[in-house]
PDB file of C-alpha atoms in Angstrom:
ATOM      1  CA  MET P   1     -15.944 -10.213  16.899  1.00  0.00           C
ATOM      2  CA  GLU P   2     -12.421  -9.120  17.829  1.00  0.00           C
ATOM      3  CA  ASN P   3     -12.783  -5.600  16.373  1.00  0.00           C
ATOM      4  CA  CYS P   4     -16.089  -4.854  18.105  1.00  0.00           C
ATOM      5  CA  ARG P   5     -16.494  -1.848  20.337  1.00  0.00           C
ATOM      6  CA  LYS P   6     -18.715  -1.870  23.412  1.00  0.00           C
ATOM      7  CA  SER P   7     -20.898   0.685  25.112  1.00  0.00           C
ATOM      8  CA  ALA P   8     -23.162   0.375  28.132  1.00  0.00           C
ATOM      9  CA  HIS P   9     -25.997  -1.367  26.278  1.00  0.00           C
ATOM     10  CA  CYS P  10     -24.618  -2.717  22.997  1.00  0.00           C
ATOM     11  CA  THR P  11     -21.728  -4.224  21.122  1.00  0.00           C
ATOM     12  CA  TYR P  12     -21.132  -2.802  17.653  1.00  0.00           C
ATOM     13  CA  ASP P  13     -18.844  -2.751  14.657  1.00  0.00           C
ATOM     14  CA  ILE P  14     -20.209   0.020  12.434  1.00  0.00           C
ATOM     15  CA  LYS P  15     -17.908   1.292   9.719  1.00  0.00           C
ATOM     16  CA  TYR P  16     -18.596   4.100   7.257  1.00  0.00           C
ATOM     17  CA  HIS P  17     -16.706   5.086   4.126  1.00  0.00           C
ATOM     18  CA  ILE P  18     -17.111   8.845   3.884  1.00  0.00           C
ATOM     19  CA  VAL P  19     -16.022  11.276   1.204  1.00  0.00           C
ATOM     20  CA  LEU P  20     -15.896  14.077   3.710  1.00  0.00           C
ATOM     21  CA  TRP P  21     -15.220  17.090   1.590  1.00  0.00           C
ATOM     22  CA  ILE P  22     -14.798  17.930  -2.098  1.00  0.00           C
ATOM     23  CA  THR P  23     -13.635  21.382  -3.192  1.00  0.00           C
ATOM     24  CA  LYS P  24     -15.715  23.467  -5.545  1.00  0.00           C
ATOM     25  CA  TYR P  25     -14.959  22.623  -9.177  1.00  0.00           C
ATOM     26  CA  ARG P  26     -12.464  20.051  -7.822  1.00  0.00           C
ATOM     27  CA  LYS P  27      -9.769  22.732  -7.524  1.00  0.00           C
ATOM     28  CA  PRO P  28      -6.548  21.334  -5.994  1.00  0.00           C
ATOM     29  CA  VAL P  29      -6.252  23.406  -2.812  1.00  0.00           C
ATOM     30  CA  LEU P  30      -5.660  20.741  -0.140  1.00  0.00           C
ATOM     31  CA  MET P  31      -1.863  20.701  -0.327  1.00  0.00           C
ATOM     32  CA  GLY P  32       1.001  21.439   2.041  1.00  0.00           C
ATOM     33  CA  LYS P  33       0.131  23.227   5.272  1.00  0.00           C
ATOM     34  CA  ILE P  34      -3.576  23.323   4.447  1.00  0.00           C
ATOM     35  CA  ALA P  35      -3.722  19.526   4.144  1.00  0.00           C
ATOM     36  CA  ILE P  36      -1.827  19.043   7.408  1.00  0.00           C
ATOM     37  CA  ARG P  37      -4.049  21.489   9.305  1.00  0.00           C
ATOM     38  CA  THR P  38      -7.199  19.933   7.827  1.00  0.00           C
ATOM     39  CA  ARG P  39      -6.058  16.481   8.975  1.00  0.00           C
ATOM     40  CA  GLU P  40      -5.336  17.802  12.495  1.00  0.00           C
ATOM     41  CA  LEU P  41      -8.773  19.432  12.770  1.00  0.00           C
ATOM     42  CA  ILE P  42     -10.597  16.315  11.543  1.00  0.00           C
ATOM     43  CA  CYS P  43      -8.702  14.125  14.018  1.00  0.00           C
ATOM     44  CA  LYS P  44      -9.441  16.501  16.895  1.00  0.00           C
ATOM     45  CA  ILE P  45     -13.166  16.726  16.089  1.00  0.00           C
ATOM     46  CA  TYR P  46     -13.530  12.966  15.698  1.00  0.00           C
ATOM     47  CA  GLN P  47     -11.661  12.245  18.953  1.00  0.00           C
ATOM     48  CA  THR P  48     -14.058  14.460  20.913  1.00  0.00           C
ATOM     49  CA  ASN P  49     -17.028  12.541  19.453  1.00  0.00           C
ATOM     50  CA  ASP P  50     -15.568   9.058  20.145  1.00  0.00           C
ATOM     51  CA  VAL P  51     -15.178   8.266  16.437  1.00  0.00           C
ATOM     52  CA  GLU P  52     -12.235   6.072  15.482  1.00  0.00           C
ATOM     53  CA  ILE P  53     -10.523   6.840  12.165  1.00  0.00           C
ATOM     54  CA  LEU P  54      -9.460   3.518  10.636  1.00  0.00           C
ATOM     55  CA  ALA P  55      -8.044   4.923   7.397  1.00  0.00           C
ATOM     56  CA  GLY P  56      -7.915   8.322   5.773  1.00  0.00           C
ATOM     57  CA  TYR P  57      -6.624  10.112   2.716  1.00  0.00           C
ATOM     58  CA  VAL P  58      -6.319  13.844   2.071  1.00  0.00           C
ATOM     59  CA  GLY P  59      -6.095  14.318  -1.691  1.00  0.00           C
ATOM     60  CA  LYS P  60      -5.579  17.579  -3.540  1.00  0.00           C
ATOM     61  CA  ASP P  61      -9.316  18.103  -3.966  1.00  0.00           C
ATOM     62  CA  HIS P  62     -11.119  15.676  -1.623  1.00  0.00           C
ATOM     63  CA  ILE P  63     -10.920  13.802   1.675  1.00  0.00           C
ATOM     64  CA  HIS P  64     -11.723  10.085   2.146  1.00  0.00           C
ATOM     65  CA  LEU P  65     -12.253   8.519   5.561  1.00  0.00           C
ATOM     66  CA  LEU P  66     -13.037   5.036   6.844  1.00  0.00           C
ATOM     67  CA  VAL P  67     -14.410   5.497  10.347  1.00  0.00           C
ATOM     68  CA  SER P  68     -15.961   3.435  13.117  1.00  0.00           C
ATOM     69  CA  MET P  69     -18.763   5.310  14.914  1.00  0.00           C
ATOM     70  CA  PRO P  70     -20.951   4.562  17.902  1.00  0.00           C
ATOM     71  CA  PRO P  71     -24.575   3.770  17.001  1.00  0.00           C
ATOM     72  CA  HIS P  72     -25.943   6.917  18.646  1.00  0.00           C
ATOM     73  CA  LEU P  73     -24.130   9.126  16.099  1.00  0.00           C
ATOM     74  CA  SER P  74     -25.330   9.498  12.532  1.00  0.00           C
ATOM     75  CA  ALA P  75     -23.014   9.631   9.538  1.00  0.00           C
ATOM     76  CA  SER P  76     -24.422  12.983   8.483  1.00  0.00           C
TER      77      SER P  76
END
């Protein structure tokens, strides 16, 4: 129970493994500046929605994330 997060009415520890994005035909386009900018945008969006990124990986053709979300948000 040490990693639990709390809100006004509940205590939760919800983790999702998400393959966030896969490029069309698995073309390797997420490299260099594009990968860095993509990571910055994902972090900024998730911070505004109170989602904690526990682990993440930006590959050449896909993005993996392990996130902890509040129960009022859906994974979709």
